mmCIF file of C-alpha atoms in Angstrom:
data_model
loop_
_atom_site.group_PDB
_atom_site.id
_atom_site.type_symbol
_atom_site.label_atom_id
_atom_site.label_comp_id
_atom_site.label_asym_id
_atom_site.label_seq_id
_atom_site.Cartn_x
_atom_site.Cartn_y
_atom_site.Cartn_z
ATOM 1 C CA MET P 1 57.955 39.754 -89.328
ATOM 2 C CA MET P 2 58.928 41.543 -92.816
ATOM 3 C CA SER P 3 57.615 43.296 -95.394
ATOM 4 C CA VAL P 4 55.166 42.073 -97.928
ATOM 5 C CA GLY P 5 55.776 41.678 -101.475
ATOM 6 C CA GLU P 6 53.641 41.873 -104.212
ATOM 7 C CA ASP P 7 53.281 37.847 -104.312
ATOM 8 C CA ASP P 8 53.126 38.193 -100.561
ATOM 9 C CA VAL P 9 50.123 40.282 -101.204
ATOM 10 C CA ALA P 10 49.006 38.136 -104.116
ATOM 11 C CA ILE P 11 48.498 35.006 -102.272
ATOM 12 C CA PHE P 12 46.778 37.002 -98.947
ATOM 13 C CA GLU P 13 44.236 38.423 -102.382
ATOM 14 C CA GLN P 14 44.008 35.231 -104.006
ATOM 15 C CA LEU P 15 42.659 33.518 -100.032
ATOM 16 C CA ARG P 16 40.034 36.351 -100.025
ATOM 17 C CA HIS P 17 38.792 36.876 -103.083
ATOM 18 C CA GLN P 18 38.370 33.035 -102.870
ATOM 19 C CA LEU P 19 36.624 33.054 -99.027
ATOM 20 C CA VAL P 20 34.569 36.102 -100.148
ATOM 21 C CA VAL P 21 33.425 33.239 -103.656
ATOM 22 C CA TRP P 22 32.234 30.606 -100.854
ATOM 23 C CA LEU P 23 30.744 33.123 -98.996
ATOM 24 C CA ARG P 24 28.723 34.515 -101.800
ATOM 25 C CA ILE P 25 27.956 30.641 -103.403
ATOM 26 C CA GLU P 26 26.952 29.720 -99.821
ATOM 27 C CA ALA P 27 25.094 32.249 -99.047
ATOM 28 C CA ILE P 28 22.298 32.431 -102.725
ATOM 29 C CA THR P 29 21.986 28.235 -101.684
ATOM 30 C CA ALA P 30 20.553 29.310 -98.301
ATOM 31 C CA GLY P 31 18.553 31.718 -100.026
ATOM 32 C CA LEU P 32 20.557 34.677 -98.687
ATOM 33 C CA GLU P 33 20.144 37.993 -101.206
ATOM 34 C CA ILE P 34 23.881 38.950 -100.806
ATOM 35 C CA THR P 35 23.359 42.477 -102.522
ATOM 36 C CA ASN P 36 26.033 44.846 -101.136
ATOM 37 C CA GLN P 37 26.676 42.854 -98.282
ATOM 38 C CA SER P 38 30.969 42.583 -96.913
ATOM 39 C CA PRO P 39 31.934 39.627 -96.590
ATOM 40 C CA THR P 40 30.930 40.108 -92.214
ATOM 41 C CA GLN P 41 27.414 40.693 -93.515
ATOM 42 C CA LEU P 42 27.257 37.396 -95.462
ATOM 43 C CA LEU P 43 29.160 35.952 -92.242
ATOM 44 C CA GLU P 44 26.453 37.462 -89.977
ATOM 45 C CA LEU P 45 23.661 36.443 -92.279
ATOM 46 C CA LEU P 46 25.441 32.857 -92.370
ATOM 47 C CA ARG P 47 25.497 32.096 -88.712
ATOM 48 C CA GLN P 48 21.744 33.573 -88.669
ATOM 49 C CA GLN P 49 21.453 30.838 -90.540
ATOM 50 C CA ALA P 50 20.475 26.644 -88.305
ATOM 51 C CA ARG P 51 22.070 25.190 -90.968
ATOM 52 C CA MET P 52 26.208 26.347 -90.788
ATOM 53 C CA ASP P 53 28.302 25.123 -89.359
ATOM 54 C CA GLU P 54 29.709 27.728 -86.992
ATOM 55 C CA THR P 55 32.450 26.107 -86.832
ATOM 56 C CA ARG P 56 33.397 26.508 -90.540
ATOM 57 C CA LEU P 57 32.067 30.179 -90.368
ATOM 58 C CA GLN P 58 34.653 30.665 -87.544
ATOM 59 C CA VAL P 59 37.899 29.559 -90.123
ATOM 60 C CA VAL P 60 36.292 31.372 -93.326
ATOM 61 C CA SER P 61 36.051 34.783 -89.858
ATOM 62 C CA THR P 62 39.739 34.250 -89.100
ATOM 63 C CA LEU P 63 41.132 33.647 -93.069
ATOM 64 C CA LEU P 64 38.945 36.428 -94.166
ATOM 65 C CA ASN P 65 41.090 39.335 -90.919
ATOM 66 C CA LEU P 66 45.096 37.602 -91.227
ATOM 67 C CA ALA P 67 44.103 38.539 -95.481
ATOM 68 C CA ASN P 68 42.536 41.308 -94.143
ATOM 69 C CA GLN P 69 45.289 42.240 -92.119
ATOM 70 C CA VAL P 70 48.685 41.125 -94.302
ATOM 71 C CA ILE P 71 47.361 43.003 -97.245
ATOM 72 C CA LYS P 72 46.563 45.725 -94.591
ATOM 73 C CA THR P 73 49.339 46.517 -92.996
ATOM 74 C CA GLY P 74 51.604 45.431 -95.500
ATOM 75 C CA LEU P 75 54.002 43.075 -92.883
ATOM 76 C CA VAL P 76 53.857 38.314 -92.917
ATOM 77 C CA SER P 77 54.794 36.068 -90.495
ATOM 78 C CA VAL P 78 55.996 32.729 -90.986
ATOM 79 C CA LEU P 79 53.550 32.207 -88.360
ATOM 80 C CA ASP P 80 50.802 34.073 -90.542
ATOM 81 C CA TYR P 81 52.167 31.167 -94.002
ATOM 82 C CA LYS P 82 51.440 28.764 -91.187
ATOM 83 C CA GLN P 83 48.453 29.987 -89.891
ATOM 84 C CA ALA P 84 46.671 30.336 -93.092
ATOM 85 C CA LEU P 85 48.004 27.359 -94.507
ATOM 86 C CA MET P 86 46.699 26.002 -91.588
ATOM 87 C CA PHE P 87 43.048 26.566 -91.443
ATOM 88 C CA HIS P 88 42.860 27.463 -95.213
ATOM 89 C CA LEU P 89 43.924 23.265 -94.764
ATOM 90 C CA MET P 90 40.668 22.242 -92.541
ATOM 91 C CA HIS P 91 38.489 24.837 -94.661
ATOM 92 C CA THR P 92 38.836 22.533 -98.198
ATOM 93 C CA ARG P 93 38.722 19.404 -96.027
ATOM 94 C CA ARG P 94 35.807 17.131 -96.997
ATOM 95 C CA GLN P 95 32.744 16.967 -94.612
#
């Protein structure tokens, strides 16, 4: 583990931001109310929708948790970066 620098924080904050935007867009597309909903609540609402891919939601959940952990603890490892890249690629792959 190594301490998180400003660049590391910016990377994981941007990753988190992109995931939250994706969640909001998906929720709006599904006709859900997003006002005052946290990312965790949006994930749960989307899970209740039969049309949502549970695997994709699990990937997003894992990425959010990883980003939150790095931002909160101020620690990051090479494994964290590898996992973030792998899950990000899984999330952004074309259907």
